[in-house]
């Protein structure tokens, strides 16, 4: 079937196509869009390559549609259909309506229907479709590790979600392996951002900082599928405070163990919270040998904090807007692809030691 191009909606599609034909059509779409409205200019920040199962591509499209201002410049979706031997392609360009004299960024979407046979050599399909000289991010929310491995020579960033893997230890090992070859942005790590920020803020006053080295107990409750997020939070504290963690062991419904700090051992306990309906952490509670106590609970509108000083003075407050929601987490993941977080890799290395 020959491709068709309509300048008004800037959409092209073709069955049994090639990467070269898709790339040529995309260039023609850009030309047609600019001819139609010179105020539409292509966004040029990053490429996002998404490898998904075709039957679940609508769900991923909905997630991407809600990332807001962190939308990638060019999104290339490789939708995998079992048994498919040829490629079908679709390309489109969208831009907001503009007033006279205003510019609007045009966002480009390419969808390639491919088969499992294409995954091991997916780089040869994607290479002509990415905008050169831009950072390229690879995300495979449904697994497809072989496709990610094929795309690593093209990518600078790999977006992962360690809570997606059924085995926590394997998830962390996979993240560690990818981190040897590219910069890893882990959505499981980003879900703990407000928790880490609040812990750090609690001990930020100079007079309280010595208590960081007196933490004696840490308990984390988490969504049953978010053990990786809990381990990464423990790993963050272990890396920042120079703890020497030990492998956690099953203890009834939880996993527990110790980390060796400079002054004392730290009792660690990670407990599933089956009542929690969203991914991430439910509660973080820590105590210090000096008697200081901090508890953070997920609640409506943000984190509910309870704090008791070494002298017994207690107070409570809510950290408003601490949760970004799942769409916000994905948007933050795309934003983080352009940044560098030096604390993730040390936390990951410690979490790999802790993983039961």
mmCIF file of N, CA and C in Angstrom, residues 162-217:
data_model
loop_
_atom_site.group_PDB
_atom_site.id
_atom_site.type_symbol
_atom_site.label_atom_id
_atom_site.label_comp_id
_atom_site.label_asym_id
_atom_site.label_seq_id
_atom_site.Cartn_x
_atom_site.Cartn_y
_atom_site.Cartn_z
ATOM 1 N N UNK A 162 12.096 -0.672 38.334
ATOM 2 C CA UNK A 162 12.511 -1.900 39.007
ATOM 3 C C UNK A 162 11.365 -2.634 39.676
ATOM 4 N N UNK A 163 10.237 -1.961 39.903
ATOM 5 C CA UNK A 163 9.109 -2.663 40.522
ATOM 6 C C UNK A 163 8.331 -3.479 39.501
ATOM 7 N N UNK A 164 8.633 -3.320 38.206
ATOM 8 C CA UNK A 164 7.937 -4.103 37.191
ATOM 9 C C UNK A 164 8.395 -5.550 37.145
ATOM 10 N N UNK A 165 9.608 -5.802 37.580
ATOM 11 C CA UNK A 165 10.142 -7.158 37.523
ATOM 12 C C UNK A 165 9.599 -8.003 38.684
ATOM 13 N N UNK A 166 9.228 -9.254 38.427
ATOM 14 C CA UNK A 166 8.657 -10.091 39.495
ATOM 15 C C UNK A 166 9.657 -10.444 40.589
ATOM 16 N N UNK A 167 10.950 -10.494 40.251
ATOM 17 C CA UNK A 167 11.976 -10.828 41.228
ATOM 18 C C UNK A 167 12.805 -9.579 41.526
ATOM 19 N N UNK A 168 12.793 -9.151 42.792
ATOM 20 C CA UNK A 168 13.460 -7.905 43.174
ATOM 21 C C UNK A 168 14.956 -7.977 42.924
ATOM 22 N N UNK A 169 15.568 -9.091 43.315
ATOM 23 C CA UNK A 169 17.014 -9.211 43.144
ATOM 24 C C UNK A 169 17.391 -9.137 41.669
ATOM 25 N N UNK A 170 16.635 -9.816 40.812
ATOM 26 C CA UNK A 170 16.920 -9.770 39.381
ATOM 27 C C UNK A 170 16.706 -8.369 38.817
ATOM 28 N N UNK A 171 15.698 -7.669 39.333
ATOM 29 C CA UNK A 171 15.439 -6.308 38.863
ATOM 30 C C UNK A 171 16.615 -5.387 39.163
ATOM 31 N N UNK A 172 17.151 -5.475 40.369
ATOM 32 C CA UNK A 172 18.268 -4.624 40.747
ATOM 33 C C UNK A 172 19.545 -5.004 40.005
ATOM 34 N N UNK A 173 19.730 -6.312 39.779
ATOM 35 C CA UNK A 173 20.890 -6.758 39.012
ATOM 36 C C UNK A 173 20.798 -6.267 37.569
ATOM 37 N N UNK A 174 19.610 -6.294 37.000
ATOM 38 C CA UNK A 174 19.412 -5.799 35.636
ATOM 39 C C UNK A 174 19.711 -4.304 35.565
ATOM 40 N N UNK A 175 19.225 -3.537 36.540
ATOM 41 C CA UNK A 175 19.512 -2.100 36.563
ATOM 42 C C UNK A 175 21.005 -1.847 36.682
ATOM 43 N N UNK A 176 21.676 -2.654 37.512
ATOM 44 C CA UNK A 176 23.116 -2.497 37.665
ATOM 45 C C UNK A 176 23.868 -2.805 36.391
ATOM 46 N N UNK A 177 23.441 -3.845 35.672
ATOM 47 C CA UNK A 177 24.081 -4.208 34.412
ATOM 48 C C UNK A 177 23.900 -3.108 33.373
ATOM 49 N N UNK A 178 22.695 -2.553 33.285
ATOM 50 C CA UNK A 178 22.445 -1.466 32.332
ATOM 51 C C UNK A 178 23.246 -0.223 32.682
ATOM 52 N N UNK A 179 23.425 0.019 33.989
ATOM 53 C CA UNK A 179 24.153 1.206 34.425
ATOM 54 C C UNK A 179 25.620 1.168 34.032
ATOM 55 N N UNK A 180 26.119 -0.013 33.689
ATOM 56 C CA UNK A 180 27.489 -0.119 33.209
ATOM 57 C C UNK A 180 27.626 0.386 31.770
ATOM 58 N N UNK A 181 26.502 0.495 31.065
ATOM 59 C CA UNK A 181 26.538 0.832 29.644
ATOM 60 C C UNK A 181 25.821 2.130 29.293
ATOM 61 N N UNK A 182 24.947 2.605 30.165
ATOM 62 C CA UNK A 182 24.185 3.820 29.894
ATOM 63 C C UNK A 182 23.784 4.442 31.222
ATOM 64 N N UNK A 183 23.242 5.652 31.147
ATOM 65 C CA UNK A 183 22.709 6.281 32.348
ATOM 66 C C UNK A 183 21.308 5.733 32.591
ATOM 67 N N UNK A 184 21.039 5.246 33.782
ATOM 68 C CA UNK A 184 19.764 4.615 34.115
ATOM 69 C C UNK A 184 18.904 5.581 34.922
ATOM 70 N N UNK A 185 17.664 5.744 34.481
ATOM 71 C CA UNK A 185 16.649 6.457 35.254
ATOM 72 C C UNK A 185 15.632 5.424 35.700
ATOM 73 N N UNK A 186 15.518 5.238 37.007
ATOM 74 C CA UNK A 186 14.673 4.192 37.576
ATOM 75 C C UNK A 186 13.432 4.836 38.210
ATOM 76 N N UNK A 187 12.255 4.521 37.681
ATOM 77 C CA UNK A 187 11.025 5.094 38.228
ATOM 78 C C UNK A 187 10.799 4.659 39.668
ATOM 79 N N UNK A 188 11.270 3.470 40.031
ATOM 80 C CA UNK A 188 11.161 3.022 41.427
ATOM 81 C C UNK A 188 11.934 3.957 42.352
ATOM 82 N N UNK A 189 13.055 4.453 41.890
ATOM 83 C CA UNK A 189 13.868 5.401 42.653
ATOM 84 C C UNK A 189 13.166 6.750 42.749
ATOM 85 N N UNK A 190 12.569 7.199 41.654
ATOM 86 C CA UNK A 190 11.919 8.511 41.658
ATOM 87 C C UNK A 190 10.702 8.539 42.571
ATOM 88 N N UNK A 191 10.038 7.397 42.743
ATOM 89 C CA UNK A 191 8.886 7.377 43.656
ATOM 90 C C UNK A 191 9.286 7.679 45.098
ATOM 91 N N UNK A 192 10.544 7.454 45.437
ATOM 92 C CA UNK A 192 10.987 7.706 46.814
ATOM 93 C C UNK A 192 11.531 9.117 47.004
ATOM 94 N N UNK A 193 11.502 9.949 45.954
ATOM 95 C CA UNK A 193 12.098 11.285 46.049
ATOM 96 C C UNK A 193 11.539 12.104 47.208
ATOM 97 N N UNK A 194 10.209 12.265 47.351
ATOM 98 C CA UNK A 194 9.717 13.086 48.472
ATOM 99 C C UNK A 194 10.075 12.516 49.832
ATOM 100 N N UNK A 195 10.198 11.205 49.944
ATOM 101 C CA UNK A 195 10.577 10.580 51.213
ATOM 102 C C UNK A 195 12.032 10.913 51.536
ATOM 103 N N UNK A 196 12.884 10.816 50.526
ATOM 104 C CA UNK A 196 14.291 11.140 50.754
ATOM 105 C C UNK A 196 14.468 12.625 51.080
ATOM 106 N N UNK A 197 13.722 13.474 50.386
ATOM 107 C CA UNK A 197 13.818 14.910 50.640
ATOM 108 C C UNK A 197 13.394 15.246 52.065
ATOM 109 N N UNK A 198 12.341 14.599 52.561
ATOM 110 C CA UNK A 198 11.855 14.905 53.906
ATOM 111 C C UNK A 198 12.818 14.398 54.974
ATOM 112 N N UNK A 199 13.392 13.210 54.767
ATOM 113 C CA UNK A 199 14.387 12.703 55.721
ATOM 114 C C UNK A 199 15.589 13.637 55.773
ATOM 115 N N UNK A 200 16.068 14.046 54.594
ATOM 116 C CA UNK A 200 17.219 14.939 54.550
ATOM 117 C C UNK A 200 16.902 16.273 55.210
ATOM 118 N N UNK A 201 15.686 16.803 54.967
ATOM 119 C CA UNK A 201 15.315 18.092 55.555
ATOM 120 C C UNK A 201 15.217 18.013 57.070
ATOM 121 N N UNK A 202 14.770 16.868 57.583
ATOM 122 C CA UNK A 202 14.642 16.714 59.039
ATOM 123 C C UNK A 202 15.987 16.857 59.734
ATOM 124 N N UNK A 203 17.021 16.319 59.120
ATOM 125 C CA UNK A 203 18.349 16.347 59.741
ATOM 126 C C UNK A 203 19.245 17.444 59.151
ATOM 127 N N UNK A 204 18.642 18.360 58.404
ATOM 128 C CA UNK A 204 19.437 19.416 57.780
ATOM 129 C C UNK A 204 20.009 20.422 58.782
ATOM 130 N N UNK A 205 19.277 20.811 59.861
ATOM 131 C CA UNK A 205 19.881 21.734 60.836
ATOM 132 C C UNK A 205 21.205 21.191 61.366
ATOM 133 N N UNK A 206 22.182 22.077 61.474
ATOM 134 C CA UNK A 206 23.537 21.652 61.841
ATOM 135 C C UNK A 206 23.551 20.866 63.152
ATOM 136 N N UNK A 207 22.761 21.280 64.109
ATOM 137 C CA UNK A 207 22.796 20.618 65.417
ATOM 138 C C UNK A 207 22.213 19.203 65.373
ATOM 139 N N UNK A 208 21.428 18.891 64.324
ATOM 140 C CA UNK A 208 20.824 17.555 64.224
ATOM 141 C C UNK A 208 21.646 16.591 63.375
ATOM 142 N N UNK A 209 22.587 17.090 62.619
ATOM 143 C CA UNK A 209 23.323 16.227 61.705
ATOM 144 C C UNK A 209 24.081 15.098 62.401
ATOM 145 N N UNK A 210 24.650 15.308 63.593
ATOM 146 C CA UNK A 210 25.307 14.179 64.262
ATOM 147 C C UNK A 210 24.372 12.995 64.501
ATOM 148 N N UNK A 211 23.055 13.269 64.620
ATOM 149 C CA UNK A 211 22.108 12.184 64.860
ATOM 150 C C UNK A 211 21.966 11.255 63.663
ATOM 151 N N UNK A 212 22.352 11.718 62.492
ATOM 152 C CA UNK A 212 22.318 10.836 61.330
ATOM 153 C C UNK A 212 23.191 9.599 61.552
ATOM 154 N N UNK A 213 24.258 9.782 62.281
ATOM 155 C CA UNK A 213 25.177 8.677 62.542
ATOM 156 C C UNK A 213 24.771 7.883 63.788
ATOM 157 N N UNK A 214 23.578 8.221 64.327
ATOM 158 C CA UNK A 214 23.073 7.496 65.484
ATOM 159 C C UNK A 214 21.769 6.761 65.169
ATOM 160 N N UNK A 215 21.409 6.682 63.894
ATOM 161 C CA UNK A 215 20.198 5.944 63.529
ATOM 162 C C UNK A 215 20.365 4.483 63.950
ATOM 163 N N UNK A 216 19.386 3.993 64.684
ATOM 164 C CA UNK A 216 19.485 2.630 65.220
ATOM 165 C C UNK A 216 18.423 1.685 64.667
ATOM 166 N N UNK A 217 17.354 2.245 64.089
ATOM 167 C CA UNK A 217 16.292 1.386 63.560
ATOM 168 C C UNK A 217 15.638 2.065 62.373
#
